[in-house]
């Protein structure tokens, strides 16, 4: 009896499917969406809590980069293979991230994106900041990791301060290097623009008395201290952000190509002003990050650029944060 019932049920279902198929064919159910594709990206910000601090990652945009030509210590073919093995798009798309920390007492922006300096794919930071719920005039302080155009360009627009109430902090060594007329004069012709752009970006802040370099690994705001990470630029600095037991190191440009440099931190990039020093800094900070379990925030790690570093064989592996919504 059971068997007969089962057979009946199966036959009934098959018949029903057949009828549905015929009906579908007869009524010509549409096979393509009537709404056109939008081909736009989500607003480009990501928010999480770090103890009692609120951290917002802001994407300034992504930009194609010929990294196979830029890495030092890797042939272009080796880099291409590593990128393909990591399923990276060709050409390589590099993220450009900045980080906003609301300590509850101050709103602090770490780096400012490229502004108008590096083309139409970057310079989205203010739009993303506003989409995330803040306004530029609410930023109290800006901590610069360094003064390259993709980090400092967002400070000013048309010679005016984009963040009218913010005090800009940068390491004294970095400021001395980029604001020196003598250094600019002796720089190679293709390097002079770096000096010009850095000087133009900070000029309105200097004029307003809103530019204040710091020396050493000092605490700049309760819970946020500078950490010297020299090599990428002479005064390149990270910022250790601490709330309770939670620690996050915003490390700026320690790594540019995760698919290559986590596994082999000895590989530097052409943008490093002192590749040997950059390598030593990278090796030291990666070992510290893995040993201490710090959250890392990276300017050129895939957006949101937040995650952890773990040991993996002779090198390291990057573990991005797990997407979590704040409730
Ligand atoms: Zn950079």
Tab-separated table of C-alpha atoms and ligand atoms in Angstrom:
chain	number	residue	atom	x	y	z
A	1	UNK	CA	0.000	0.000	0.000
A	2	UNK	CA	2.802	2.309	0.966
A	3	UNK	CA	4.607	1.577	-2.252
A	4	UNK	CA	1.533	2.277	-4.297
A	5	UNK	CA	1.038	5.542	-2.455
A	6	UNK	CA	4.639	6.559	-3.016
A	7	UNK	CA	4.374	5.772	-6.709
A	8	UNK	CA	1.193	7.752	-6.963
A	9	UNK	CA	2.746	10.747	-5.246
A	10	UNK	CA	5.767	10.647	-7.519
A	11	UNK	CA	3.674	10.371	-10.634
A	12	UNK	CA	1.495	13.229	-9.479
A	13	UNK	CA	4.474	15.460	-8.844
A	14	UNK	CA	6.011	14.650	-12.216
A	15	UNK	CA	2.722	15.425	-13.926
A	16	UNK	CA	2.452	18.681	-12.026
A	17	UNK	CA	5.979	19.665	-13.091
A	18	UNK	CA	5.221	18.789	-16.702
A	19	UNK	CA	2.055	20.891	-16.685
A	20	UNK	CA	3.915	23.780	-15.107
A	21	UNK	CA	6.589	23.496	-17.791
A	22	UNK	CA	4.044	23.574	-20.607
A	23	UNK	CA	2.245	26.485	-18.978
A	24	UNK	CA	5.538	28.338	-18.572
A	25	UNK	CA	6.383	27.821	-22.220
A	26	UNK	CA	2.925	28.901	-23.307
A	27	UNK	CA	2.880	32.045	-21.166
A	28	UNK	CA	6.491	32.900	-22.155
A	29	UNK	CA	7.850	33.824	-18.703
A	30	UNK	CA	10.457	36.605	-19.169
A	31	UNK	CA	14.087	35.416	-18.981
A	32	UNK	CA	15.837	38.772	-18.432
A	33	UNK	CA	15.458	41.408	-15.716
A	34	UNK	CA	13.463	44.459	-16.721
A	35	UNK	CA	15.508	46.740	-14.423
A	36	UNK	CA	18.866	47.848	-15.904
A	37	UNK	CA	22.042	47.030	-13.965
A	38	UNK	CA	23.221	49.925	-11.794
A	39	UNK	CA	26.961	49.109	-11.812
A	40	UNK	CA	27.656	51.347	-8.823
A	41	UNK	CA	29.367	50.500	-5.544
A	42	UNK	CA	28.117	50.620	-1.958
A	43	UNK	CA	28.989	53.858	-0.143
A	44	UNK	CA	32.512	52.768	0.837
A	45	UNK	CA	32.507	52.966	4.594
A	46	UNK	CA	32.614	50.285	7.268
A	47	UNK	CA	32.075	50.727	10.991
A	48	UNK	CA	33.039	48.656	14.020
A	49	UNK	CA	33.626	49.169	17.731
A	50	UNK	CA	37.062	48.885	19.324
A	51	UNK	CA	36.277	48.701	23.017
A	52	UNK	CA	34.523	52.025	23.692
A	53	UNK	CA	35.912	53.690	20.559
A	54	UNK	CA	34.044	53.740	17.280
A	55	UNK	CA	36.183	53.053	14.200
A	56	UNK	CA	35.011	53.877	10.672
A	57	UNK	CA	37.028	52.757	7.671
A	58	UNK	CA	36.611	55.141	4.728
A	59	UNK	CA	37.461	54.166	1.179
A	60	UNK	CA	39.016	56.969	-0.850
A	61	UNK	CA	38.582	54.692	-3.891
A	62	UNK	CA	40.437	51.905	-5.639
A	63	UNK	CA	42.954	52.373	-8.422
A	64	UNK	CA	44.635	50.022	-10.886
A	65	UNK	CA	48.342	49.653	-10.114
A	66	UNK	CA	51.060	47.953	-12.193
A	67	UNK	CA	52.453	46.323	-9.045
A	68	UNK	CA	54.341	43.678	-11.030
A	69	UNK	CA	56.659	46.512	-12.149
A	70	UNK	CA	56.883	48.116	-8.707
A	71	UNK	CA	57.908	45.338	-6.324
A	72	UNK	CA	61.568	45.110	-5.412
A	73	UNK	CA	62.914	41.574	-5.014
A	74	UNK	CA	60.261	39.928	-7.215
A	75	UNK	CA	60.278	39.541	-10.985
A	76	UNK	CA	57.128	40.715	-12.821
A	77	UNK	CA	56.345	37.067	-13.641
A	78	UNK	CA	56.633	35.990	-10.012
A	79	UNK	CA	54.307	38.809	-8.954
A	80	UNK	CA	51.799	37.952	-11.687
A	81	UNK	CA	51.783	34.326	-10.541
A	82	UNK	CA	51.275	35.284	-6.895
A	83	UNK	CA	48.400	37.610	-7.813
A	84	UNK	CA	46.761	34.960	-10.009
A	85	UNK	CA	47.108	32.348	-7.252
A	86	UNK	CA	45.341	34.775	-4.890
A	87	UNK	CA	42.551	35.338	-7.478
A	88	UNK	CA	43.340	39.050	-7.716
A	89	UNK	CA	41.802	40.968	-10.630
A	90	UNK	CA	44.001	41.986	-13.553
A	91	UNK	CA	45.073	44.724	-13.633
A	92	UNK	CA	45.616	44.829	-9.882
A	93	UNK	CA	43.205	47.048	-7.944
A	94	UNK	CA	44.747	48.729	-4.933
A	95	UNK	CA	42.582	50.028	-2.069
A	96	UNK	CA	43.167	53.498	-0.606
A	97	UNK	CA	41.741	53.650	2.929
A	98	UNK	CA	41.601	56.181	5.733
A	99	UNK	CA	40.287	55.626	9.249
A	100	UNK	CA	38.060	57.734	11.466
A	101	UNK	CA	38.131	57.194	15.234
A	102	UNK	CA	35.467	58.644	17.502
A	103	UNK	CA	36.841	58.323	21.037
A	104	UNK	CA	33.690	59.764	22.585
A	105	UNK	CA	35.606	62.967	23.273
A	106	UNK	CA	37.225	63.655	19.919
A	107	UNK	CA	36.711	62.804	16.271
A	108	UNK	CA	40.079	61.887	14.807
A	109	UNK	CA	40.776	61.197	11.138
A	110	UNK	CA	43.888	59.197	10.252
A	111	UNK	CA	44.969	60.160	6.703
A	112	UNK	CA	42.797	62.046	4.231
A	113	UNK	CA	42.993	60.288	0.859
A	114	UNK	CA	44.217	61.828	-2.381
A	115	UNK	CA	41.770	64.694	-2.847
A	116	UNK	CA	42.133	65.926	-6.430
A	117	UNK	CA	45.802	64.945	-6.788
A	118	UNK	CA	45.606	61.450	-8.291
A	119	UNK	CA	42.766	61.331	-10.770
A	120	UNK	CA	39.094	60.520	-10.821
A	121	UNK	CA	39.203	57.079	-9.197
A	122	UNK	CA	40.374	58.487	-5.858
A	123	UNK	CA	39.306	61.481	-3.790
A	124	UNK	CA	36.048	59.993	-2.495
A	125	UNK	CA	36.863	60.416	1.190
A	126	UNK	CA	34.628	63.391	2.051
A	127	UNK	CA	31.676	61.817	0.247
A	128	UNK	CA	32.189	58.586	2.208
A	129	UNK	CA	32.665	60.457	5.486
A	130	UNK	CA	29.331	62.203	4.924
A	131	UNK	CA	27.615	58.996	3.822
A	132	UNK	CA	28.798	57.456	7.101
A	133	UNK	CA	27.026	60.207	9.067
A	134	UNK	CA	29.769	62.763	9.859
A	135	UNK	CA	30.710	66.159	8.449
A	136	UNK	CA	34.241	67.430	7.706
A	137	UNK	CA	33.775	70.337	10.151
A	138	UNK	CA	33.263	67.834	12.994
A	139	UNK	CA	36.804	66.427	12.675
A	140	UNK	CA	38.873	67.664	15.644
A	141	UNK	CA	42.274	66.246	14.732
A	142	UNK	CA	43.966	64.695	11.727
A	143	UNK	CA	46.894	62.332	12.261
A	144	UNK	CA	48.968	61.787	9.125
A	145	UNK	CA	50.855	58.516	8.631
A	146	UNK	CA	53.020	60.324	6.072
A	147	UNK	CA	52.894	63.051	3.469
A	148	UNK	CA	52.569	61.161	0.178
A	149	UNK	CA	49.826	62.533	-2.123
A	150	UNK	CA	47.438	59.575	-1.660
A	151	UNK	CA	47.316	60.332	2.081
A	152	UNK	CA	47.623	64.096	2.294
A	153	UNK	CA	45.852	65.298	-0.859
A	154	UNK	CA	42.445	65.302	0.842
A	155	UNK	CA	43.506	67.949	3.376
A	156	UNK	CA	42.925	70.919	1.076
A	157	UNK	CA	40.849	71.861	-1.961
A	158	UNK	CA	41.457	75.021	-4.006
A	159	UNK	CA	43.911	76.218	-1.356
A	160	UNK	CA	41.331	75.978	1.454
A	161	UNK	CA	41.079	73.647	4.429
A	162	UNK	CA	38.639	70.780	3.824
A	163	UNK	CA	38.528	70.188	7.603
A	164	UNK	CA	38.210	73.757	8.936
A	165	UNK	CA	38.278	72.875	12.646
A	166	UNK	CA	40.960	70.189	12.608
A	167	UNK	CA	44.486	70.359	13.981
A	168	UNK	CA	46.873	68.433	11.702
A	169	UNK	CA	49.502	66.266	13.404
A	170	UNK	CA	52.431	64.625	11.609
A	171	UNK	CA	55.833	63.455	12.788
A	172	UNK	CA	58.428	66.209	12.935
A	173	UNK	CA	60.819	64.151	10.822
A	174	UNK	CA	58.195	63.773	8.092
A	175	UNK	CA	57.317	67.467	8.143
A	176	UNK	CA	60.993	68.476	8.080
A	177	UNK	CA	61.657	66.259	5.078
A	178	UNK	CA	58.741	67.299	2.836
A	179	UNK	CA	58.542	70.957	3.818
A	180	UNK	CA	62.226	71.574	3.115
A	181	UNK	CA	62.945	73.761	0.100
A	182	UNK	CA	66.495	72.350	0.013
A	183	UNK	CA	65.170	68.762	-0.235
A	184	UNK	CA	62.798	69.797	-3.000
A	185	UNK	CA	65.591	71.519	-4.912
A	186	UNK	CA	67.823	68.453	-4.848
A	187	UNK	CA	65.016	65.944	-5.606
A	188	UNK	CA	64.917	64.272	-9.020
A	189	UNK	CA	62.634	66.114	-11.487
A	190	UNK	CA	59.929	63.415	-11.274
A	191	UNK	CA	59.974	63.633	-7.455
A	192	UNK	CA	59.521	67.386	-7.110
A	193	UNK	CA	55.732	67.147	-7.429
A	194	UNK	CA	55.625	65.084	-4.230
A	195	UNK	CA	57.147	68.025	-2.351
A	196	UNK	CA	54.933	70.608	-4.054
A	197	UNK	CA	51.766	68.627	-3.319
A	198	UNK	CA	52.686	68.022	0.325
A	199	UNK	CA	53.524	71.695	0.869
A	200	UNK	CA	50.311	72.879	-0.818
A	201	UNK	CA	48.165	70.453	1.208
A	202	UNK	CA	49.385	71.666	4.599
A	203	UNK	CA	49.846	75.369	3.709
A	204	UNK	CA	46.312	76.507	4.705
A	205	UNK	CA	46.637	74.666	8.027
A	206	UNK	CA	50.037	76.210	8.753
A	207	UNK	CA	48.582	79.613	7.868
A	208	UNK	CA	45.680	79.084	10.306
A	209	UNK	CA	47.921	77.806	13.116
A	210	UNK	CA	46.392	74.331	12.708
A	211	UNK	CA	49.586	72.386	11.964
A	212	UNK	CA	51.457	70.864	14.872
A	213	UNK	CA	54.184	68.261	14.287
A	214	UNK	CA	55.133	65.871	17.105
A	215	UNK	CA	58.361	64.106	18.084
A	216	UNK	CA	58.737	60.513	19.243
A	217	UNK	CA	56.176	57.853	20.128
A	218	UNK	CA	53.979	60.233	22.110
A	219	UNK	CA	50.350	59.942	23.156
A	220	UNK	CA	48.523	62.455	20.953
A	221	UNK	CA	45.063	61.954	22.413
A	222	UNK	CA	43.954	59.712	25.317
A	223	UNK	CA	44.222	56.156	23.920
A	224	UNK	CA	46.043	57.079	20.690
A	225	UNK	CA	49.842	57.120	20.425
A	226	UNK	CA	52.238	57.598	17.540
A	227	UNK	CA	54.492	54.659	16.577
A	228	UNK	CA	57.519	55.402	14.392
A	229	UNK	CA	57.523	53.082	11.347
A	230	UNK	CA	60.271	54.595	9.176
A	231	UNK	CA	61.332	53.416	5.736
A	232	UNK	CA	58.371	53.997	3.466
A	233	UNK	CA	59.093	57.678	4.065
A	234	UNK	CA	61.641	59.165	6.495
A	235	UNK	CA	59.045	60.041	9.142
A	236	UNK	CA	56.378	57.439	8.362
A	237	UNK	CA	54.326	56.770	11.513
A	238	UNK	CA	51.589	54.429	12.634
A	239	UNK	CA	49.045	55.068	15.382
A	240	UNK	CA	48.239	52.640	18.192
A	241	UNK	CA	44.604	53.026	19.189
A	242	UNK	CA	43.701	51.490	22.552
A	243	UNK	CA	40.425	51.185	24.408
A	244	UNK	CA	40.289	48.811	27.361
A	245	UNK	CA	41.929	45.538	26.299
A	246	UNK	CA	41.472	46.324	22.609
A	247	UNK	CA	44.387	47.498	20.480
A	248	UNK	CA	44.418	48.544	16.852
A	249	UNK	CA	47.547	49.601	14.970
A	250	UNK	CA	46.849	51.891	12.022
A	251	UNK	CA	50.022	51.087	10.111
A	252	UNK	CA	49.805	53.268	7.004
A	253	UNK	CA	51.912	51.888	4.165
A	254	UNK	CA	53.649	48.888	5.754
A	255	UNK	CA	52.155	46.573	3.084
A	256	UNK	CA	51.011	47.486	-0.429
A	257	UNK	CA	50.499	44.073	-2.067
A	258	UNK	CA	49.081	41.608	0.470
A	259	UNK	CA	49.209	38.631	-1.914
A	260	UNK	CA	53.013	38.923	-1.998
A	261	UNK	CA	54.262	40.789	1.067
A	262	UNK	CA	52.526	38.905	3.898
A	263	UNK	CA	54.138	35.664	2.753
A	264	UNK	CA	57.449	37.418	2.105
A	265	UNK	CA	57.916	40.663	4.088
A	266	UNK	CA	61.388	41.081	2.535
A	267	UNK	CA	59.715	42.377	-0.637
A	268	UNK	CA	59.612	46.186	-0.775
A	269	UNK	CA	57.901	48.475	-3.265
A	270	UNK	CA	59.289	51.221	-5.449
A	271	UNK	CA	57.420	53.848	-3.365
A	272	UNK	CA	59.508	52.996	-0.269
A	273	UNK	CA	62.032	55.829	0.088
A	274	UNK	CA	64.448	53.533	1.928
A	275	UNK	CA	63.622	49.929	0.894
A	276	UNK	CA	66.022	48.305	3.389
A	277	UNK	CA	64.628	50.313	6.304
A	278	UNK	CA	61.063	49.704	5.108
A	279	UNK	CA	61.805	45.975	5.032
A	280	UNK	CA	63.204	45.981	8.582
A	281	UNK	CA	60.175	47.929	9.826
A	282	UNK	CA	57.771	45.568	8.016
A	283	UNK	CA	59.435	42.459	9.438
A	284	UNK	CA	59.408	43.896	12.963
A	285	UNK	CA	55.823	45.146	12.923
A	286	UNK	CA	54.457	41.936	11.375
A	287	UNK	CA	56.145	39.864	14.088
A	288	UNK	CA	54.743	42.211	16.773
A	289	UNK	CA	51.254	42.179	15.247
A	290	UNK	CA	51.147	38.359	15.047
A	291	UNK	CA	52.540	37.895	18.559
A	292	UNK	CA	50.208	40.428	20.196
A	293	UNK	CA	47.066	39.790	18.156
A	294	UNK	CA	46.580	43.479	17.364
A	295	UNK	CA	43.832	44.521	15.028
A	296	UNK	CA	45.527	46.101	12.000
A	297	UNK	CA	44.210	48.941	9.862
A	298	UNK	CA	46.086	49.281	6.562
A	299	UNK	CA	45.896	52.079	4.020
A	300	UNK	CA	46.386	49.731	1.055
A	301	UNK	CA	44.920	46.476	2.338
A	302	UNK	CA	41.664	45.529	0.579
A	303	UNK	CA	38.842	47.701	1.931
A	304	UNK	CA	37.943	47.983	4.769
A	305	UNK	CA	41.612	47.204	5.393
A	306	UNK	CA	40.905	45.826	8.875
A	307	UNK	CA	42.031	42.427	10.128
A	308	UNK	CA	44.656	40.385	11.918
A	309	UNK	CA	48.061	38.984	11.077
A	310	UNK	CA	48.950	35.378	11.907
A	311	UNK	CA	52.132	33.374	11.478
A	312	UNK	CA	52.158	31.095	8.428
A	313	UNK	CA	55.288	29.077	7.721
A	314	UNK	CA	58.212	31.426	7.216
A	315	UNK	CA	55.870	34.379	6.647
A	316	UNK	CA	52.445	35.636	7.638
A	317	UNK	CA	48.830	35.465	6.573
A	318	UNK	CA	46.163	38.201	6.566
A	319	UNK	CA	42.783	37.451	8.146
A	320	UNK	CA	40.259	40.205	7.288
A	321	UNK	CA	37.670	41.134	9.924
A	322	UNK	CA	34.438	39.194	9.889
A	323	UNK	CA	31.641	41.429	8.611
A	324	UNK	CA	29.542	42.498	11.569
A	325	UNK	CA	26.765	45.067	11.835
A	326	UNK	CA	26.548	47.290	14.890
A	327	UNK	CA	23.180	47.051	16.659
B	1	LIG	ZN1	50.034	55.167	0.312
